[in-house]
């Protein structure tokens, strides 16, 4: 019997849960409650089974996990394709575990918002257990040493994989973990690698470690994380060659591509849920800046492709529309999304949106200059170099993004969320396309002919000035590397005109752009566009309109 809390009163099943007035008897009878889709399986049985037979463990208990992977786990349970749900663990923002999982008895609401205003609400009960990496070491070890474990997945943002500073030196805590060995590991990377080692030493079949983060070669980032730790431990004699080989060669690191716009929780959805009588729906920001609530809101379209490389088997994802396929197809799909048909446009809307005072992506889609910017950038500059992955049509994907997904007025995504960590995203979102131009033998593929990609890169510099188009200071979105970026940029104020020499240290940085922008022939253009954008108040709008208005200027070339 599970103990639950309802309005601070401890009660027993099958009464009510803190999520509101849900009654487990209703779940068992498969009835809907005020139109909410309810779990149609025995929740307690799933919890008990998963406790004894953990198949799938996920790190990163944020919004995307609850909107997408956790719903896949629910579909597996509903369809009787699995008896196990998913266990989640936080390795960074442990406040989420208390506030989104434990205090809600591991029930969550997923609100799917459609462009016509329909909101489908579903109670998700497939997260059977939630853990904190700092406190639940024994349970994590038990899970990692279970023969049933097949997959460990991650949505921890690109920062989660970072072990080194910008000079490529290990961060002090990572260096400490390497020196002291697996027993004393205290960093996220160290603890994960120590757990993998526990599995190796238990003599169990290897499992798949799957990054579901939006970053270039997410599989490589995750593999490099454990390999760096294990390599250090091998060097210092903490582990054997056999241990090292298990972590680096036997565990697999399938590549993935994941897509589903999952914004921060929306006040309007909160109000709707409260109106239905649910308590505890308020949106909050954790001390580590994650914005969360007892519910998540997301859109309907979703894509998930994972390289089919699961040494101990995998949940029956292929029955749920997940594409399990070759690495090369996943790679092409990820590039299609991240470099061409979606994420570059996200960044364009994020940066221009912050400068022009927008707080909703869907409102930006009513701005003809911005719509022209992202349409021309994707269709003219990015698409010509896209490789069709064969399983998703890039043109259909792009047009769904432009025509339905961004304009969805009920999906409250914000330019401020999108602008988070931009310094880590430019290399993949734009650098890959610029490299492809540079390497293309086709004469018309000249990077010097580009307008819109350089305009967005220049917009990032203008964004870094920290003053909006009205001339008012605004809060930059969180970005872990912002200190170093500002050091390279130096102090630039609105109205300053800068030289190529002045911007060379930043614009030539392969770390930020993936290539030296001057080497591929766009650095000069970025500097010129920045000077246009930075002329003074309203110059952002004027420049945007100049290049993206109905009437286009003659190409400079
Ligand atoms: N939200 C989306 O639309 C979306 C869509 C596709 C992919 N993604 C991927 O999922 C990631 C998470 O998105 P979200 O919406 O869940 O964000 P979120 O802000 O709700 O949650 C962020 C998660 O990352 C963890 N995290 C942050 N920094 C970390 C660190 N240094 N070490 C370990 N863990 C850390 C947090 O603890 C939290 O679990 C994104 O960065 C992206 O790569 C998101
Ligand atoms: O999640 P991030 O921080 O990598 O990037 C922000 C958005 O571009 C991203 O979340 C998109 O909404 C997502 O890629 C849609 O699938």
Coordinates of C-alpha atoms and ligand atoms in Angstrom, one line a residue:
X1 CA 0.0 0.0 0.0
X2 CA 1.4 3.4 -1.0
X3 CA 1.0 6.3 1.4
X4 CA -0.1 9.5 -0.2
X5 CA -0.5 13.1 0.8
X6 CA -3.6 15.1 0.1
X7 CA -3.8 18.7 1.4
X8 CA -1.0 17.8 3.9
X9 CA -3.0 14.9 5.4
X10 CA -1.5 11.5 5.1
X11 CA -3.9 9.0 3.7
X12 CA -3.8 5.5 2.3
X13 CA -4.6 4.2 -1.1
X14 CA -7.1 4.0 -2.6
X15 CA -8.0 7.5 -1.5
X16 CA -6.8 10.6 -3.1
X17 CA -3.4 11.8 -4.2
X18 CA -1.7 15.1 -3.7
X19 CA -2.1 15.7 -7.4
X20 CA -5.7 16.5 -6.7
X21 CA -8.7 14.4 -6.6
X22 CA -7.5 11.4 -8.4
X23 CA -8.7 8.2 -7.0
X24 CA -6.8 5.1 -7.6
X25 CA -10.1 3.2 -7.9
X26 CA -10.9 5.3 -10.9
X27 CA -7.6 4.4 -12.5
X28 CA -8.3 0.7 -11.9
X29 CA -11.6 1.0 -13.6
X30 CA -10.0 2.7 -16.7
X31 CA -12.4 5.7 -16.4
X32 CA -11.5 9.1 -17.4
X33 CA -11.7 12.0 -15.0
X34 CA -13.0 15.3 -16.3
X35 CA -11.6 14.3 -19.7
X36 CA -8.1 13.4 -18.4
X37 CA -6.7 10.2 -19.9
X38 CA -5.8 8.0 -16.9
X39 CA -3.2 5.2 -16.6
X40 CA -4.8 2.0 -17.7
X41 CA -2.7 -0.4 -15.9
X42 CA -2.1 -1.5 -12.3
X43 CA 0.1 1.3 -11.0
X44 CA 1.2 -0.6 -7.9
X45 CA 1.9 -3.7 -9.8
X46 CA 4.1 -1.7 -12.2
X47 CA 5.9 -0.1 -9.2
X48 CA 6.5 -3.5 -7.6
X49 CA 7.7 -5.1 -10.8
X50 CA 10.0 -2.3 -11.7
X51 CA 11.5 -2.3 -8.2
X52 CA 12.5 -5.9 -8.6
X53 CA 13.2 -5.8 -12.4
X54 CA 14.6 -2.4 -13.3
X55 CA 14.8 -2.3 -17.1
X56 CA 15.2 1.4 -17.8
X57 CA 16.9 4.1 -15.8
X58 CA 16.9 7.7 -16.8
X59 CA 19.1 10.6 -15.6
X60 CA 17.7 14.1 -15.9
X61 CA 14.3 14.5 -14.4
X62 CA 13.4 17.7 -16.3
X63 CA 10.5 18.7 -18.5
X64 CA 11.4 16.8 -21.6
X65 CA 11.8 13.5 -19.8
X66 CA 8.3 13.8 -18.4
X67 CA 6.8 14.9 -21.7
X68 CA 8.4 12.2 -23.9
X69 CA 10.4 9.3 -22.5
X70 CA 8.1 8.9 -19.5
X71 CA 5.1 8.8 -21.8
X72 CA 6.7 6.2 -23.9
X73 CA 7.1 4.1 -20.7
X74 CA 3.4 4.7 -20.0
X75 CA 2.5 3.5 -23.5
X76 CA 4.6 0.3 -23.0
X77 CA 2.7 -0.4 -19.8
X78 CA -0.7 0.4 -21.3
X79 CA -0.1 -1.9 -24.3
X80 CA 1.2 -4.6 -22.1
X81 CA 4.5 -4.4 -24.0
X82 CA 6.3 -4.2 -20.7
X83 CA 5.6 -4.8 -17.1
X84 CA 8.2 -2.3 -16.0
X85 CA 8.0 1.5 -16.0
X86 CA 11.0 3.8 -15.9
X87 CA 13.1 4.9 -12.9
X88 CA 14.4 8.4 -12.9
X89 CA 17.4 9.9 -11.2
X90 CA 18.6 13.4 -10.7
X91 CA 22.3 14.0 -10.8
X92 CA 22.2 17.8 -10.6
X93 CA 18.9 19.5 -9.6
X94 CA 17.7 17.2 -6.9
X95 CA 15.0 19.7 -5.8
X96 CA 13.1 18.4 -8.8
X97 CA 12.8 15.0 -7.2
X98 CA 11.1 16.4 -4.1
X99 CA 8.9 18.8 -5.9
X100 CA 7.9 17.1 -9.1
X101 CA 8.0 13.4 -8.1
X102 CA 8.0 12.5 -4.5
X103 CA 5.5 15.2 -3.4
X104 CA 3.2 14.1 -6.3
X105 CA 3.4 10.4 -5.5
X106 CA 5.2 10.0 -8.8
X107 CA 2.2 11.0 -10.8
X108 CA 2.5 13.8 -13.4
X109 CA 0.2 15.5 -15.8
X110 CA 1.2 15.8 -19.5
X111 CA -0.8 18.5 -21.3
X112 CA -0.5 18.3 -25.1
X113 CA -1.4 21.5 -26.7
X114 CA -2.7 21.5 -30.3
X115 CA -2.7 24.5 -32.6
X116 CA -6.5 24.6 -32.6
X117 CA -6.5 25.1 -28.8
X118 CA -7.4 21.5 -27.9
X119 CA -5.5 20.5 -24.8
X120 CA -5.2 16.7 -24.1
X121 CA -4.5 16.0 -20.5
X122 CA -3.0 12.7 -19.4
X123 CA -2.0 11.4 -16.0
X124 CA 1.3 9.7 -16.3
X125 CA 2.2 7.0 -13.7
X126 CA 5.0 5.2 -15.5
X127 CA 7.8 6.8 -13.5
X128 CA 7.8 4.3 -10.7
X129 CA 10.6 5.6 -8.6
X130 CA 12.7 8.7 -8.3
X131 CA 16.2 8.9 -7.0
X132 CA 18.9 11.4 -6.0
X133 CA 22.4 10.6 -7.1
X134 CA 23.8 12.0 -3.8
X135 CA 21.6 10.0 -1.5
X136 CA 20.5 6.9 -3.3
X137 CA 23.8 5.3 -4.1
X138 CA 22.9 1.8 -2.8
X139 CA 19.7 1.7 -4.9
X140 CA 21.5 2.9 -8.0
X141 CA 24.1 0.3 -7.5
X142 CA 21.4 -2.3 -7.2
X143 CA 19.8 -1.1 -10.4
X144 CA 23.1 -1.1 -12.3
X145 CA 23.8 -4.6 -11.1
X146 CA 20.5 -6.0 -12.1
X147 CA 20.5 -8.5 -15.0
X148 CA 17.2 -6.9 -16.2
X149 CA 18.7 -3.5 -16.9
X150 CA 18.8 -2.8 -20.6
X151 CA 19.1 0.9 -21.0
X152 CA 20.3 4.0 -19.2
X153 CA 19.2 7.3 -20.8
X154 CA 20.1 10.9 -20.2
X155 CA 18.5 14.4 -20.8
X156 CA 21.0 16.4 -18.8
X157 CA 21.7 19.3 -21.3
X158 CA 25.0 19.6 -23.1
X159 CA 26.5 21.1 -19.9
X160 CA 26.0 17.8 -18.1
X161 CA 28.7 16.2 -20.2
X162 CA 31.3 18.8 -19.7
X163 CA 34.4 17.6 -17.8
X164 CA 37.0 20.2 -19.0
X165 CA 37.3 23.9 -18.9
X166 CA 37.8 26.0 -22.0
X167 CA 41.5 25.3 -21.9
X168 CA 40.8 21.6 -22.1
X169 CA 41.9 21.0 -18.5
X170 CA 39.8 18.7 -16.3
X171 CA 37.5 20.7 -13.9
X172 CA 39.0 20.5 -10.4
X173 CA 36.2 18.2 -9.1
X174 CA 36.7 15.8 -12.0
X175 CA 40.5 15.8 -11.5
X176 CA 39.9 15.0 -7.9
X177 CA 37.6 12.1 -8.9
X178 CA 40.3 10.7 -11.2
X179 CA 42.9 10.9 -8.5
X180 CA 40.8 9.4 -5.7
X181 CA 39.2 6.6 -7.8
X182 CA 35.7 5.2 -8.2
X183 CA 35.0 4.6 -4.5
X184 CA 35.2 8.3 -3.8
X185 CA 33.6 9.7 -7.0
X186 CA 31.6 12.8 -6.3
X187 CA 30.9 14.3 -9.7
X188 CA 28.0 13.3 -11.9
X189 CA 30.4 11.8 -14.5
X190 CA 32.4 10.0 -11.8
X191 CA 29.4 8.5 -10.1
X192 CA 28.0 7.3 -13.5
X193 CA 31.3 5.7 -14.5
X194 CA 31.6 4.1 -11.0
X195 CA 28.1 2.6 -11.5
X196 CA 29.1 1.2 -14.9
X197 CA 32.2 -0.3 -13.2
X198 CA 30.0 -2.0 -10.6
X199 CA 28.1 -3.7 -13.5
X200 CA 31.4 -4.7 -15.1
X201 CA 32.6 -6.2 -11.9
X202 CA 29.3 -8.0 -11.3
X203 CA 30.1 -9.9 -14.6
X204 CA 26.8 -8.8 -16.2
X205 CA 25.9 -8.2 -19.8
X206 CA 26.6 -4.7 -21.0
X207 CA 23.8 -2.3 -21.5
X208 CA 23.2 0.8 -23.7
X209 CA 23.9 4.3 -22.4
X210 CA 21.7 6.6 -24.5
X211 CA 22.0 10.3 -24.5
X212 CA 18.7 12.0 -25.6
X213 CA 20.2 15.4 -25.5
X214 CA 20.1 17.8 -28.4
X215 CA 23.8 18.0 -29.1
X216 CA 26.1 17.2 -31.9
X217 CA 27.0 13.5 -31.6
X218 CA 25.4 13.0 -28.3
X219 CA 26.6 9.5 -28.2
X220 CA 30.2 10.6 -28.5
X221 CA 29.7 13.1 -25.6
X222 CA 28.4 10.5 -23.3
X223 CA 31.1 7.9 -24.3
X224 CA 33.8 10.6 -23.8
X225 CA 32.5 11.3 -20.4
X226 CA 32.9 7.8 -19.1
X227 CA 36.0 7.1 -21.1
X228 CA 37.8 10.2 -19.6
X229 CA 37.0 9.0 -16.1
X230 CA 37.8 5.4 -16.8
X231 CA 41.0 6.3 -18.6
X232 CA 42.1 8.4 -15.6
X233 CA 41.3 5.6 -13.2
X234 CA 43.3 3.1 -15.4
X235 CA 46.2 5.4 -15.4
X236 CA 46.2 5.8 -11.7
X237 CA 45.8 2.0 -11.1
X238 CA 42.3 2.2 -9.7
X239 CA 40.8 -0.1 -12.3
X240 CA 42.0 -2.9 -14.6
X241 CA 42.3 -2.9 -18.4
X242 CA 39.3 -5.3 -18.4
X243 CA 37.2 -2.8 -16.4
X244 CA 38.3 -0.1 -18.8
X245 CA 37.4 -2.2 -21.9
X246 CA 34.0 -3.0 -20.5
X247 CA 33.2 0.7 -20.0
X248 CA 34.6 1.8 -23.3
X249 CA 34.1 -1.1 -25.6
X250 CA 31.3 -3.4 -24.3
X251 CA 28.8 -0.8 -23.0
X252 CA 27.2 0.8 -26.1
X253 CA 26.5 4.4 -26.6
X254 CA 23.8 4.6 -29.3
X255 CA 23.4 7.9 -31.2
X256 CA 19.9 9.4 -31.0
X257 CA 17.8 12.2 -32.4
X258 CA 15.0 13.5 -30.2
X259 CA 12.4 16.2 -31.1
X260 CA 9.4 17.5 -29.3
X261 CA 9.1 21.2 -28.3
X262 CA 8.6 21.1 -24.6
X263 CA 8.6 24.7 -23.2
X264 CA 8.6 25.7 -19.6
X265 CA 5.3 25.2 -17.9
X266 CA 2.7 27.6 -19.0
X267 CA 0.5 29.7 -16.7
X268 CA -2.5 29.2 -18.9
X269 CA -2.2 25.4 -18.5
X270 CA -1.7 25.8 -14.8
X271 CA -5.0 27.8 -14.6
X272 CA -6.8 25.2 -16.6
X273 CA -5.7 22.4 -14.3
X274 CA -6.6 24.4 -11.2
X275 CA -10.0 25.1 -12.7
X276 CA -10.4 21.3 -12.9
X277 CA -9.8 21.2 -9.1
X278 CA -6.2 20.1 -9.0
X279 CA -4.0 21.4 -6.3
X280 CA -0.2 22.0 -6.2
X281 CA 0.0 23.1 -9.8
X282 CA 2.0 26.3 -9.3
X283 CA 5.0 26.9 -11.5
X284 CA 8.3 27.3 -9.6
X285 CA 12.0 27.8 -10.3
X286 CA 14.5 25.7 -8.4
X287 CA 17.6 27.1 -6.8
X288 CA 19.4 25.7 -9.8
X289 CA 17.1 27.6 -12.2
X290 CA 15.1 24.8 -13.6
X291 CA 11.5 26.0 -14.3
X292 CA 9.1 23.2 -13.4
X293 CA 5.6 22.3 -12.1
X294 CA 3.6 19.2 -11.2
X295 CA 2.7 19.1 -14.9
X296 CA 4.5 19.6 -18.2
X297 CA 3.1 21.1 -21.4
X298 CA 4.3 20.0 -24.9
X299 CA 3.2 19.8 -28.5
X300 CA 1.9 16.7 -30.3
X301 CA 4.6 16.2 -33.0
X302 CA 7.5 14.1 -31.8
X303 CA 10.4 12.2 -33.3
X304 CA 12.8 9.8 -31.7
X305 CA 15.4 7.8 -33.5
X306 CA 18.0 5.7 -31.7
X307 CA 20.8 3.7 -33.2
X308 CA 19.9 0.1 -32.8
X309 CA 22.8 -1.0 -30.6
X310 CA 21.4 -2.5 -27.4
X311 CA 23.6 -5.4 -26.1
X312 CA 21.1 -6.5 -23.4
X313 CA 17.9 -5.9 -25.5
X314 CA 15.6 -2.8 -25.3
X315 CA 12.1 -1.9 -24.4
X316 CA 9.7 -2.4 -27.3
X317 CA 10.1 1.2 -28.6
X318 CA 9.7 0.2 -32.2
X319 CA 6.1 -0.6 -31.5
X320 CA 5.5 3.0 -30.4
X321 CA 6.8 4.9 -33.4
X322 CA 10.4 5.2 -32.2
X323 CA 12.8 4.4 -35.1
X324 CA 15.5 2.0 -34.2
X325 CA 17.9 2.1 -37.1
X326 CA 21.5 2.4 -38.3
X327 CA 23.9 4.9 -37.0
X328 CA 24.1 6.6 -40.3
X329 CA 20.4 7.2 -40.6
X330 CA 20.2 8.6 -37.0
X331 CA 23.2 10.8 -37.8
X332 CA 21.6 12.2 -40.9
X333 CA 18.3 12.8 -39.1
X334 CA 20.0 14.6 -36.2
X335 CA 21.9 16.8 -38.6
X336 CA 18.7 17.5 -40.5
X337 CA 17.1 18.7 -37.3
X338 CA 20.0 20.3 -35.5
X339 CA 21.7 22.0 -38.5
X340 CA 19.0 22.7 -41.0
X341 CA 15.3 22.2 -40.4
X342 CA 14.7 23.3 -36.8
X343 CA 17.4 24.3 -34.3
X344 CA 19.1 27.1 -36.4
X345 CA 15.7 28.7 -36.7
X346 CA 15.1 28.3 -32.9
X347 CA 18.3 30.2 -32.3
X348 CA 17.3 32.9 -34.8
X349 CA 14.0 33.4 -33.1
X350 CA 15.5 33.2 -29.6
X351 CA 18.1 35.9 -30.2
X352 CA 16.0 38.3 -32.3
X353 CA 13.1 37.7 -29.9
X354 CA 15.1 38.7 -26.8
X355 CA 16.2 41.9 -28.6
X356 CA 12.8 42.8 -30.0
X357 CA 11.0 42.3 -26.7
X358 CA 9.1 39.1 -27.6
X359 CA 8.2 36.6 -24.9
X360 CA 6.5 34.0 -27.1
X361 CA 7.7 32.2 -30.2
X362 CA 4.2 32.1 -31.6
X363 CA 4.0 35.9 -31.5
X364 CA 7.3 36.1 -33.4
X365 CA 5.6 34.0 -36.1
X366 CA 3.2 36.9 -36.7
X367 CA 6.2 39.2 -37.5
X368 CA 6.8 39.1 -41.3
X369 CA 10.5 40.1 -41.0
X370 CA 11.2 37.2 -38.6
X371 CA 9.2 34.7 -40.7
X372 CA 11.1 35.8 -43.8
X373 CA 14.4 35.5 -41.9
X374 CA 13.9 31.9 -40.8
X375 CA 12.2 30.8 -44.0
X376 CA 14.9 32.2 -46.2
X377 CA 17.7 31.0 -43.9
X378 CA 16.4 27.5 -43.9
X379 CA 15.2 27.2 -47.5
X380 CA 17.9 29.1 -49.2
X381 CA 21.0 28.7 -47.1
X382 CA 20.7 25.5 -45.0
X383 CA 18.5 23.2 -47.1
X384 CA 20.7 23.1 -50.2
X385 CA 23.3 21.2 -48.2
X386 CA 21.0 18.9 -46.2
X387 CA 21.3 15.2 -46.6
X388 CA 18.0 13.4 -46.7
X389 CA 18.0 10.8 -44.0
X390 CA 15.4 8.7 -45.9
X391 CA 13.1 8.1 -42.9
X392 CA 11.9 11.7 -42.4
X393 CA 11.3 14.0 -45.3
X394 CA 13.3 17.2 -44.6
X395 CA 10.9 19.4 -46.5
X396 CA 7.8 18.0 -44.8
X397 CA 9.6 18.4 -41.4
X398 CA 10.6 22.0 -42.2
X399 CA 7.2 23.0 -43.3
X400 CA 5.5 21.5 -40.3
X401 CA 7.9 23.5 -38.1
X402 CA 7.3 26.7 -40.0
X403 CA 3.6 26.2 -40.7
X404 CA 2.3 24.5 -37.6
X405 CA 4.7 24.0 -34.8
X406 CA 6.2 27.5 -34.2
X407 CA 2.9 29.3 -34.9
X408 CA 1.0 27.1 -32.4
X409 CA -0.5 29.9 -30.2
X410 CA -1.2 27.5 -27.4
X411 CA 2.4 26.3 -27.1
X412 CA 4.0 29.0 -24.9
X413 CA 7.6 28.6 -25.9
X414 CA 9.8 31.6 -25.2
X415 CA 12.8 33.1 -27.0
X416 CA 14.4 33.4 -23.5
X417 CA 14.3 29.6 -23.0
X418 CA 15.7 29.0 -26.5
X419 CA 18.5 31.5 -26.0
X420 CA 19.8 29.5 -23.0
X421 CA 23.4 28.3 -23.6
X422 CA 23.6 29.7 -27.1
X423 CA 27.4 29.8 -26.9
X424 CA 27.3 26.0 -26.9
X425 CA 24.8 25.6 -29.7
X426 CA 26.2 27.8 -32.6
X427 CA 28.9 25.3 -33.7
X428 CA 26.3 22.6 -34.4
X429 CA 23.4 24.8 -35.5
X430 CA 25.5 27.0 -38.0
X431 CA 29.1 25.8 -38.0
X432 CA 28.2 22.5 -39.7
X433 CA 26.5 24.2 -42.6
X434 CA 29.3 26.7 -42.9
X435 CA 31.8 23.8 -43.0
X436 CA 29.7 22.1 -45.7
X437 CA 29.8 25.3 -47.8
X438 CA 33.5 25.5 -47.3
X439 CA 34.0 21.9 -48.4
X440 CA 31.5 22.0 -51.3
X441 CA 32.9 21.8 -54.8
X442 CA 29.7 23.4 -56.2
X443 CA 30.6 27.0 -57.4
X444 CA 27.3 28.5 -56.2
X445 CA 27.9 27.1 -52.7
X446 CA 30.0 30.1 -51.6
X447 CA 29.9 31.0 -47.9
X448 CA 30.5 34.6 -49.0
X449 CA 27.1 34.5 -50.7
X450 CA 25.3 33.9 -47.4
X451 CA 23.2 36.6 -45.8
X452 CA 20.9 35.1 -43.2
X453 CA 23.3 32.8 -41.3
X454 CA 25.8 35.7 -40.8
X455 CA 22.9 37.9 -39.8
X456 CA 21.9 35.5 -37.0
X457 CA 25.6 35.1 -35.9
X458 CA 25.8 38.9 -35.8
X459 CA 22.6 39.0 -33.9
X460 CA 24.2 36.9 -31.2
X461 CA 27.0 39.5 -30.8
X462 CA 24.3 42.2 -30.6
X463 CA 22.4 40.1 -28.0
X464 CA 25.7 39.9 -26.0
X465 CA 25.6 43.7 -25.7
X466 CA 22.8 43.1 -23.2
X467 CA 20.7 46.0 -24.3
X468 CA 17.5 45.5 -26.3
X469 CA 16.4 47.3 -29.4
X470 CA 14.7 50.0 -27.3
X471 CA 18.1 50.7 -25.7
X472 CA 17.0 49.1 -22.4
X473 CA 19.2 46.6 -20.5
X474 CA 17.7 43.1 -20.5
X475 CA 18.7 39.9 -18.7
X476 CA 20.7 37.5 -20.8
X477 CA 19.5 33.9 -20.6
X478 CA 21.7 31.6 -18.6
X479 CA 24.9 30.5 -20.4
X480 CA 27.7 28.8 -18.6
X481 CA 30.4 30.1 -20.9
X482 CA 29.2 33.7 -21.0
X483 CA 32.2 34.9 -18.9
X484 CA 34.7 33.6 -21.4
X485 CA 32.6 34.9 -24.4
X486 CA 32.6 38.4 -22.8
X487 CA 36.3 38.2 -22.2
X488 CA 36.9 37.5 -25.9
X489 CA 34.4 40.1 -27.0
X490 CA 35.6 42.8 -24.7
X491 CA 33.3 45.7 -23.7
X492 CA 31.0 46.7 -26.5
X493 CA 28.2 49.2 -25.9
X494 CA 25.2 50.0 -28.0
X495 CA 26.3 52.5 -30.7
X496 CA 30.0 51.2 -30.8
X497 CA 31.3 50.3 -34.2
X498 CA 33.9 47.6 -34.1
X499 CA 36.7 46.4 -36.4
X500 CA 37.4 42.9 -37.7
X501 CA 40.6 42.8 -35.7
X502 CA 38.6 43.6 -32.5
X503 CA 36.2 40.7 -33.1
X504 CA 38.8 38.3 -34.5
X505 CA 39.5 36.5 -31.2
X506 CA 35.8 35.5 -30.8
X507 CA 34.8 35.0 -34.5
X508 CA 37.8 32.9 -35.2
X509 CA 37.1 30.5 -32.3
X510 CA 36.4 27.0 -33.5
X511 CA 35.1 26.3 -30.0
X512 CA 32.2 28.7 -30.4
X513 CA 31.5 28.4 -34.1
X514 CA 32.9 25.1 -35.1
X515 CA 35.1 26.8 -37.7
X516 CA 37.1 30.0 -38.0
X517 CA 34.5 32.4 -39.5
X518 CA 37.1 34.4 -41.3
X519 CA 38.6 31.3 -42.8
X520 CA 35.3 30.3 -44.4
X521 CA 34.7 33.8 -45.6
X522 CA 31.9 35.0 -43.4
X523 CA 33.7 36.7 -40.6
X524 CA 33.9 40.0 -42.4
X525 CA 30.2 39.9 -43.2
X526 CA 29.3 39.1 -39.6
X527 CA 31.3 42.1 -38.4
X528 CA 29.6 44.4 -40.9
X529 CA 26.2 43.1 -40.0
X530 CA 26.9 43.5 -36.3
X531 CA 27.9 47.1 -36.9
X532 CA 24.5 47.7 -38.6
X533 CA 22.6 46.0 -35.8
X534 CA 24.5 47.9 -33.2
X535 CA 24.1 51.4 -34.6
X536 CA 21.7 52.5 -31.8
X537 CA 18.1 51.9 -30.7
X538 CA 15.9 50.4 -33.4
X539 CA 18.8 49.4 -35.5
X540 CA 18.0 45.7 -35.0
X541 CA 14.5 46.2 -36.5
X542 CA 15.8 48.4 -39.3
X543 CA 18.6 45.9 -40.2
X544 CA 16.2 42.9 -39.9
X545 CA 13.7 44.7 -42.2
X546 CA 16.4 45.7 -44.6
X547 CA 17.4 42.1 -45.2
X548 CA 14.2 40.3 -44.4
X549 CA 11.4 42.7 -45.6
X550 CA 9.3 42.0 -48.6
X551 CA 11.7 43.9 -50.8
X552 CA 15.1 42.4 -50.5
X553 CA 18.4 44.3 -51.1
X554 CA 20.4 43.4 -54.1
X555 CA 22.9 40.7 -53.1
X556 CA 26.3 42.2 -52.3
X557 CA 28.0 39.7 -54.6
Ligands
LIG1 N1 12.7 20.9 -24.0 C1 12.8 20.6 -25.3 O1 12.0 21.1 -26.1 C2 13.8 19.6 -25.8 C3 13.5 18.9 -27.0 C4 14.5 17.9 -27.4 C5 15.6 17.7 -26.7 N2 15.8 18.3 -25.5 C6 17.0 18.0 -24.7 O2 16.7 17.8 -23.4 C7 17.5 18.6 -22.5 C8 16.7 18.9 -21.3 O3 15.6 19.6 -21.6 P1 14.4 19.9 -20.6 O4 13.3 20.5 -21.3 O5 14.2 18.6 -19.8 O6 15.1 20.9 -19.6 P2 14.8 21.2 -18.1 O7 15.4 22.6 -17.9 O8 13.4 20.9 -17.7 O9 15.7 20.2 -17.3 C9 17.1 20.2 -17.4 C10 17.6 18.8 -16.9 O10 19.1 18.8 -17.1 C11 19.7 18.6 -15.8 N3 21.0 19.3 -15.8 C12 21.3 20.6 -16.1 N4 22.6 20.8 -15.9 C13 23.2 19.7 -15.6 C14 24.5 19.3 -15.3 N5 25.5 20.2 -15.3 N6 24.7 18.0 -14.9 C15 23.8 17.1 -14.9 N7 22.4 17.4 -15.2 C16 22.2 18.7 -15.5 C17 18.8 19.2 -14.8 O11 19.0 18.7 -13.5 C18 17.4 18.7 -15.4 O12 17.2 17.4 -15.1 C19 17.9 19.8 -23.4 O13 19.0 20.4 -23.0 C20 18.0 19.2 -24.8 O14 19.3 18.7 -25.0 C21 14.9 19.3 -25.0
LIG2 O1 16.8 22.2 -25.6 P1 18.0 23.0 -26.0 O2 18.4 23.9 -24.9 O3 19.1 22.2 -26.6 O4 17.5 23.9 -27.2 C1 16.4 24.7 -27.0 C2 15.4 24.4 -28.2 O5 16.0 24.8 -29.4 C3 15.0 23.0 -28.2 O6 14.6 22.6 -26.9 C4 13.9 22.7 -29.2 O7 12.7 23.1 -28.7 C5 13.9 21.2 -29.4 O8 15.1 20.8 -30.1 C6 12.7 20.7 -30.1 O9 12.8 19.3 -30.4

